[in-house]
Each structure stands twice: as structure tokens, then as C-alpha cells.
XYZ file of C-alpha atoms in Angstrom:
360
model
C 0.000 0.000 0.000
C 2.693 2.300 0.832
C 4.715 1.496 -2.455
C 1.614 2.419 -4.590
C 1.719 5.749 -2.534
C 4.801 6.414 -3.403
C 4.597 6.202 -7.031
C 1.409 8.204 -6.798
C 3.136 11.076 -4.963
C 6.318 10.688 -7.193
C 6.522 13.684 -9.828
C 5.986 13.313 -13.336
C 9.184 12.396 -15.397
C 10.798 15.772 -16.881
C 10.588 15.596 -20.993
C 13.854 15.532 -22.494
C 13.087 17.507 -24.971
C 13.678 21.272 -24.793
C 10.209 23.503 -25.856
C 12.208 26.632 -26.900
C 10.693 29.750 -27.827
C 12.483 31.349 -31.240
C 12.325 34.559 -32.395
C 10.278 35.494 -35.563
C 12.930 37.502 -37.616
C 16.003 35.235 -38.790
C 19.722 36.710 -39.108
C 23.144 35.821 -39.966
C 25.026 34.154 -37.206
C 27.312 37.051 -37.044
C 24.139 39.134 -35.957
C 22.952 37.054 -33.565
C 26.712 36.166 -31.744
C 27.215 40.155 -31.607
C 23.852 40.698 -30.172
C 23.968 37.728 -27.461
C 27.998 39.222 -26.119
C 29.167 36.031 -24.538
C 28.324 32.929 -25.563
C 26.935 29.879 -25.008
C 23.330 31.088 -26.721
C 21.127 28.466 -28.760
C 20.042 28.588 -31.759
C 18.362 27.145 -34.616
C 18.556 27.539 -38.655
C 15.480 29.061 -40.483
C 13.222 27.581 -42.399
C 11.382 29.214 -45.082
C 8.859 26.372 -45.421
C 9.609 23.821 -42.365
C 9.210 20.165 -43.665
C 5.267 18.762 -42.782
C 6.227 15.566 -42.573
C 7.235 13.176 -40.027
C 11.158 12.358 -40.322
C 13.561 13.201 -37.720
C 15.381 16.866 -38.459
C 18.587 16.988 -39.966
C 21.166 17.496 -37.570
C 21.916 21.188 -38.637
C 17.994 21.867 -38.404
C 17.778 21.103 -34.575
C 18.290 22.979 -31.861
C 22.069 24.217 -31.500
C 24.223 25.061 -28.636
C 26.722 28.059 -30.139
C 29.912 27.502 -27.592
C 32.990 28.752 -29.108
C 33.634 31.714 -31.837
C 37.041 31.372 -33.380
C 38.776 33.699 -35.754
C 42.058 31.998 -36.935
C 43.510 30.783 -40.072
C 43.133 27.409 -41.486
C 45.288 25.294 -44.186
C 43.405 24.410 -47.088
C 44.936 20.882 -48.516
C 44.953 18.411 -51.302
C 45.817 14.392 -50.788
C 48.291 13.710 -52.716
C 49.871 10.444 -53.225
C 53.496 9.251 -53.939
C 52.657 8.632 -57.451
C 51.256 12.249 -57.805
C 54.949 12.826 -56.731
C 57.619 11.034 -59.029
C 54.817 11.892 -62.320
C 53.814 15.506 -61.048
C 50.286 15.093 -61.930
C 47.692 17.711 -60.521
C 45.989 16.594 -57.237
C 42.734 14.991 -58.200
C 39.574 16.994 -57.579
C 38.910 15.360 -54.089
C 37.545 16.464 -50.617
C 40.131 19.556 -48.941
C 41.591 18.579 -45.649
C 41.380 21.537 -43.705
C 43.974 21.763 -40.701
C 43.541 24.604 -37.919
C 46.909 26.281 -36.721
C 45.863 24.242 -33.377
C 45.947 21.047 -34.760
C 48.279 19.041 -31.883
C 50.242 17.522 -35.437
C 53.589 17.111 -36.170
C 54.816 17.659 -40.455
C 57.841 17.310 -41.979
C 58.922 19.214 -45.774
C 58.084 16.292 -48.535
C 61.171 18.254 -50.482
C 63.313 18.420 -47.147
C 66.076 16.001 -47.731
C 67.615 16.206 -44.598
C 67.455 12.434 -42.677
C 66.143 11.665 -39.478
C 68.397 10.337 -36.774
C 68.078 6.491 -37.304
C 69.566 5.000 -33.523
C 68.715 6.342 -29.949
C 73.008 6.935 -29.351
C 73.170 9.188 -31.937
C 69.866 11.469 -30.706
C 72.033 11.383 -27.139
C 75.160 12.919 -28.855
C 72.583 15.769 -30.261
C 70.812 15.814 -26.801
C 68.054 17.742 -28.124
C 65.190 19.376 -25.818
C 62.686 17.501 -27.802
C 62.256 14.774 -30.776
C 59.072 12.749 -32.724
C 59.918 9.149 -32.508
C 58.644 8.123 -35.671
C 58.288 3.971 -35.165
C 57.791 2.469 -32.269
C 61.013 1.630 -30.355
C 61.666 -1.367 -27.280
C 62.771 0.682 -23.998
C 61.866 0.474 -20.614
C 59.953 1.813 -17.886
C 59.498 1.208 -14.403
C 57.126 -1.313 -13.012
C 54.495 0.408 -10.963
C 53.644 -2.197 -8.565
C 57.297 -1.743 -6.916
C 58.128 1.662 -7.421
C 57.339 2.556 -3.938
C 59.197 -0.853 -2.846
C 62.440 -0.470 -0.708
C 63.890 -2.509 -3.579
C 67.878 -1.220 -4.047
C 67.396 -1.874 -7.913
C 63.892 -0.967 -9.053
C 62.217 -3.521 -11.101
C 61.488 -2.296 -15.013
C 59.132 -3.834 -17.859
C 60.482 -4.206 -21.068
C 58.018 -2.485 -23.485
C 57.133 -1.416 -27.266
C 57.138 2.543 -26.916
C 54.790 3.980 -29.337
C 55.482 6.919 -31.609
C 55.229 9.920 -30.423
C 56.781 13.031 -28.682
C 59.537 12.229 -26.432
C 61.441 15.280 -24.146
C 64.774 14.007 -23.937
C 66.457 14.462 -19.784
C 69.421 12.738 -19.631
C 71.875 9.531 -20.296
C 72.252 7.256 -17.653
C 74.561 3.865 -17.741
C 73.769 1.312 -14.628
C 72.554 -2.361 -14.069
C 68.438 -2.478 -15.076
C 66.495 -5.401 -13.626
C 63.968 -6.108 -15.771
C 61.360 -8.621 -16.930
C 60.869 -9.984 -20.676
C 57.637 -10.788 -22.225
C 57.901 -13.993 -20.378
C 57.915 -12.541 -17.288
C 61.642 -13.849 -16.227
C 63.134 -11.097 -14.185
C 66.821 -10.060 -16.392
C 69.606 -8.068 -14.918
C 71.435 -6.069 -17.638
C 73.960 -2.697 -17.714
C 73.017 -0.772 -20.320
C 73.814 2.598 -21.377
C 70.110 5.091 -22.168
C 68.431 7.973 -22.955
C 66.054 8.474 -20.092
C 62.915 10.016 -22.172
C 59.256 11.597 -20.611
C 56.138 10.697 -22.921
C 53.709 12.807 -23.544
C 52.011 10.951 -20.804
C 54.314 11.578 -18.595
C 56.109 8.359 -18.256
C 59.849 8.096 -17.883
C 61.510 5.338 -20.290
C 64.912 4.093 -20.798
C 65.845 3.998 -24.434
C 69.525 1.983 -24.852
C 71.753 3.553 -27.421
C 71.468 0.642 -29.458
C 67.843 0.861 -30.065
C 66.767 1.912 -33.925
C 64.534 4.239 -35.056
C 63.572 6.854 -37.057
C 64.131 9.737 -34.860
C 63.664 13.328 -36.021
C 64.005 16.674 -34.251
C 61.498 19.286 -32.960
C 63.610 21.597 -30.683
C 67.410 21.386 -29.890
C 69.086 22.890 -26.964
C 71.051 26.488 -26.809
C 73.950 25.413 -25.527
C 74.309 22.524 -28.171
C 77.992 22.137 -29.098
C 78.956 23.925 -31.961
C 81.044 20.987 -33.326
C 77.909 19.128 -33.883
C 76.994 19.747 -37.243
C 72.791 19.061 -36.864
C 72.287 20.700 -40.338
C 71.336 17.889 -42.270
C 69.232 16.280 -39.516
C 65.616 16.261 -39.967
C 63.241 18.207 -38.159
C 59.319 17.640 -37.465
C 57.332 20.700 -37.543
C 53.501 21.999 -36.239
C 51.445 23.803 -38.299
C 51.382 26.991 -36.482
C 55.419 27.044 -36.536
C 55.286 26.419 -40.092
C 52.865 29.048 -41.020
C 54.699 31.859 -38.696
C 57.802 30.805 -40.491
C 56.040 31.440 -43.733
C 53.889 28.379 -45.469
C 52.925 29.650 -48.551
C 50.821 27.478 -51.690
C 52.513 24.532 -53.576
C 54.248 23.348 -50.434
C 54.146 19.679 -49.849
C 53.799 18.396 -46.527
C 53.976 14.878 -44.952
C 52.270 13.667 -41.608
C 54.370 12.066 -39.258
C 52.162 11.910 -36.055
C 48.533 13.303 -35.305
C 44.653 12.144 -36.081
C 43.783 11.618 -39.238
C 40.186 13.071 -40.279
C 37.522 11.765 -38.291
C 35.334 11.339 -42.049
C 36.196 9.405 -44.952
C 38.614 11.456 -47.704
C 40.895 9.098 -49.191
C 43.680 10.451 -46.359
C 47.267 9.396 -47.747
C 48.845 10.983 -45.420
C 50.807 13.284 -47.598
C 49.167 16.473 -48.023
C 49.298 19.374 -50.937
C 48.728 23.315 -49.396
C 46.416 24.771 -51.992
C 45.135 27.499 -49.700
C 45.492 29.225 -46.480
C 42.536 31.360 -45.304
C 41.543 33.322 -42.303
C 37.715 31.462 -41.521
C 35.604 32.680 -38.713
C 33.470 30.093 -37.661
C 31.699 28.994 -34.118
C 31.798 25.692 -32.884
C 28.490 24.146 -32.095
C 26.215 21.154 -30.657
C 22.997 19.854 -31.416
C 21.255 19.793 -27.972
C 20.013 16.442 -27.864
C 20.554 13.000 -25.962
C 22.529 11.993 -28.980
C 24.861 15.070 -29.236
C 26.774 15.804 -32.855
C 29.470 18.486 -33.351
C 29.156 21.119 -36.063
C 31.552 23.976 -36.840
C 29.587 26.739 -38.364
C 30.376 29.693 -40.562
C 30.000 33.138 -39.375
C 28.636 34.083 -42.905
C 25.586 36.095 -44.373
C 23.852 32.607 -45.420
C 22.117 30.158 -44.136
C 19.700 32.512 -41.807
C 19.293 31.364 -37.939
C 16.629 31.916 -35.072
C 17.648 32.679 -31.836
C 15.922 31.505 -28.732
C 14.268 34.022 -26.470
C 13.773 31.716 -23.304
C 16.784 30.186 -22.712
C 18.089 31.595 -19.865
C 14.886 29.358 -18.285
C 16.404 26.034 -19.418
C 19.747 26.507 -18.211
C 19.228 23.769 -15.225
C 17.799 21.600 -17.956
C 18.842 18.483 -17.979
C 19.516 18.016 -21.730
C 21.184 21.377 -21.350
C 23.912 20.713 -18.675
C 24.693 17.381 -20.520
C 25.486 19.432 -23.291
C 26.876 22.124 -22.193
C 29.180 19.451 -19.810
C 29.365 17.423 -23.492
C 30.972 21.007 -25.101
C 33.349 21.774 -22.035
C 35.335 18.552 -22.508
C 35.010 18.195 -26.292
C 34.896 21.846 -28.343
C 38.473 22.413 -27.897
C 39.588 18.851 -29.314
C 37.053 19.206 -31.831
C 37.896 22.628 -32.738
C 41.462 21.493 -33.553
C 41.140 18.164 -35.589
C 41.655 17.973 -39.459
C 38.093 18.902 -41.164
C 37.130 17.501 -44.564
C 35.445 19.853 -46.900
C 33.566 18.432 -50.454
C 32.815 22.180 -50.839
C 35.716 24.275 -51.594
C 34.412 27.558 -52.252
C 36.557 31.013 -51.231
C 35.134 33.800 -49.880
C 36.933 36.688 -51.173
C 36.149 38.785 -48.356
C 38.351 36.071 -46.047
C 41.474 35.698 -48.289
C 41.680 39.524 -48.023
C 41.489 38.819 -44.249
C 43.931 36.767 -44.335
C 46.118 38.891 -46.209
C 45.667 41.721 -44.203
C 45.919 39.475 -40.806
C 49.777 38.627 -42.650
C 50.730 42.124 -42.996
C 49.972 42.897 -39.849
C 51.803 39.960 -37.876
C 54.771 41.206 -40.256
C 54.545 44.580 -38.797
């Protein structure tokens, strides 16, 4: 009796679903951001004649959550493929990858023909800051379960260390107990690099260890009598572009996400373009949440909703707004694919104009 009580008293389930209230005139997103000041603000695009029947919206036509306006410039690329390279032939017409100055990737010049270091004792004589480990390597690291042990020799794991960025600390020589992939516990001296992952993990590297090994940042007080000219270097985007990436240039990826959608990715990529976009990343507010970056352009037209300020303890609403706080920055920052490659004049004078003045 008291159960059914309960469930009587009990208040009605909350609807998911968000009734917003829009406004009646659309605008251009740039309208709407500038009106709202500081976002998050919702949105949704206009419809001129809203579908009558029944099938579930298109993700662009549902309710957005406007997060994040960014103003930056973007490289416009072309796969290319090795083949393109030894016959010249034009990149095919095929979807652009688009890579943000943010994009946490590491390039290196197809036409560079500087090497990368090839064993782990010669990136020790160098003793660089930093370097992209191009394969994965054997080192080792310490086993966790005795690291706080009063052990007088610390017990290590031999492991596969997977490319990456590695900040290089210091050479050690000493005896390394270890155990093998069948678990036998070794006792070796070896002479290594002691490396940090990006992780944060320390690893022993032996000088004999092979590679392909190529630099990102050297140290000032490098010996001159190390001649590190014809050693290959790894570059980000943004370092590239300040140091002047201009059209034509051929780029290769060493490390990084590849696009998230379908483009035929080979890996090697063509610069046909670099252009200053505004855009603001959004999310659809719903249960099953999908990122969109937007332009900030005069087309398509948006609504704007008046109420929602009164939804902000929503529940759909704090999942996506907890959804965007984790997520728009990595999102923001990945390689884009684009089937529509259209330029807006108005943005390549931007961009021209955003050059001069860095230059300045």
C-alpha cells in the first residue's frame, strides 16, 4: 500500500526535450553572436517552409548550442599520393583537408632532404630538448607495482614505446632489472636515454635501439662541433605558417589524427590554400549530441531563442553544455574535410591583411 503511494506522490518524469521559444525575424550568425555578447546562446537555422512531414530533423535543423567563436587561419589541402609525386600530376579533384593552426600535429617538408636520426646513441650525442619518434622503439619503464618498494634496484618492464613526442632528460649507464615478455626477471647494464612521454612516463631507451628519430627543438647550448644541419626536423602547423607556409608546399604527416570522415587520407598532403575562416563551434542539444563547426557568414539565416536563460538547469542542457566543455576544444582542432571548396573573397583579403599585420 505504501509502495503504490509512493509512485502516486512521485513527480511526473521531466521531458527531455527542450520547448524553446524562437524569435520570428532570422539573421546571420554574425548578428545574432554580436547581439547575445558572450556565448553559449542556442540557436536554430530558419526555415522558409519547415518540412510537414514526419522524419527526424537533420542534424543542422535542430536545436544548437553556439559555444565557441574562433577567428584563426586554417590550411586548405589536397591528398596527394606518392605517385602524384615522381609523375607531377595535378591533385585529383577530391575532398580539402582543412587543418587549424591548433591542430596538436607534427609535419615534416616532402622536399626536405635532410634524414632523421636512425639509432637512440646518436639522438644522445645531439641531446636535443625535444624529438618525434617516428616507429615504435623497445625501452623500458618502471614497473608500478614496486616503485614505492624499498627494492635497491627498481624492477622495469620491457616495453614497445609507441610513436610519439619524447622530451629528452638525460643519459644514464647502470645495471636495469627487468622482466621480458615472459615474465623472467633479467639483470642487464646498459647505457640510455632516459625520455618523458607525452604521458608523462619516464623510459629508458639503450643507445642501441633503432629508429627513425627526427628533431622538434634542440638545446642552446648545443655544441657547436655538432653539425645538426642535415638532420631532420618535425614541424607543427602553427610554426610552419609563422615561419612562412605559402601554396605549392608539400607536406607529410608524421604523427597526429587523421580526419575523423572518410577522404581518401594518404597521409601526404598538398597546401592549396590558407585562409583566415571565422566560424563557431556548435552542438545539437540532444541525448545523442553531434558536433558542427559553423560559418559566421551572411547565409544560411538562424533563429535565436528568447527563453533560454529558463532552461539553463535543464537536464539536456547541462549534458550538453558538460558534453561542449570537454570536447569543443579537441574538436575545434582536428583535421576537417570539406567536399565544398568555395573562397570567400572577403576572407582571403582577411587573411592577407591578418599577414601584414603579424609582419609589422
Amino acid at each position: 500500500m505504501d509502495s503504490n503511494n509512493e509512485k502516486e506522490q512521485s513527480p511526473p518524469e521531466v521531458s527531455r526535450e527542450i520547448q524553446f521559444t524562437w524569435t520570428e525575424t532570422p539573421q546571420p550568425l554574425k548578428e545574432i553572436i554580436d547581439s547575445s555578447g558572450d556565448l553559449p546562446s542556442v540557436v536554430k537555422m530558419w526555415q522558409e517552409k519547415p518540412s510537414t512531414d514526419s522524419s527526424p530533423l537533420l542534424d543542422i535543423h535542430k536545436p544548437l548550442l553556439l559555444y565557441k567563436e574562433l577567428n584563426g587561419v586554417k590550411v586548405y589541402c589536397k591528398n596527394v599520393t606518392s605517385v602524384d609525386l615522381l609523375t607531377g600530376a595535378q591533385c585529383k579533384d577530391d575532398p580539402i583537408v582543412v587543418i587549424p593552426l591548433g591542430y596538436p600535429g607534427w609535419f615534416r617538408l616532402i622536399d626536405d632532404r635532410d634524414k632523421p636520426l636512425t639509432t637512440i646513441s646518436n639522438v644522445a650525442r645531439i641531446m636535443p630538448k625535444k624529438i618525434l619518434s617516428y616507429k615504435q622503439v623497445t625501452g623500458y619503464i618502471r614497473d608500478q607495482y614496486t616503485t614505492n618498494s624499498n627494492l635497491a634496484e627498481p624492477l622495469h618492464l620491457k616495453v614497445d614505446i609507441q610513436p610519439g613526442i619524447l622530451k629528452v632528460l638525460n643519459v644514464k649507464e647502470d645495471f636495469v632489472r627487468y622482466t621480458d615478455h615472459k615474465k623472467i626477471v633479467k639483470r642487464k647494464l646498459l647505457r640510455c636515454l632516459v625520455c618523458k612521454t607525452e604521458d608523462d612516463t619516464n623510459v629508458l631507451l639503450p643507445f642501441e635501439v633503432a629508429g627513425m628519430f627526427y628533431l622538434i627543438e634542440v638545446r642552446k647550448s648545443t655544441s657547436k662541433h655538432i653539425n645538426i644541419e642535415n638532420i631532420g626536423y618535425a614541424y607543427n602547423i602553427k610554426d610552419m605558417y609563422t615561419a612562412g607556409l605559402s601554396k605549392g608546399v608539400i607536406l607529410k604527416l608524421l604523427h597526429g589524427r587523421p580526419p575523423s570522415k572518410p577522404c581518401g587520407f594518404s597521409q601526404i598532403l598538398k597546401v592549396c590554400d590558407l585562409i583566415k575562416d571565422h566560424t563557431v563551434i556548435a552542438c545539437t542539444i540532444s541525448e545523442n549530441k553531434r558536433l558542427l563547426e559553423l560559418p559566421v557568414a551572411p547565409v544560411p539565416l538562424f533563429v535565436k531563442a528568447l527563453n533560454y536563460p529558463h532552461f539553463d538547469r535543464h537536464q539536456t542542457f547541462l549534458d550538453t553544455l558538460k558534453f561542449m566543455d570537454k570536447s569543443a576544444d579537441g574538436y575545434a582542432n582536428e583535421l576537417k574535410v570539406r567536399h565544398n571548396y568555395k573562397v570567400d573573397k572577403t576572407a582571403r583579403k582577411e587573411e592577407k591583411e591578418s599577414k601584414k599585420d603579424e609582419k609589422l
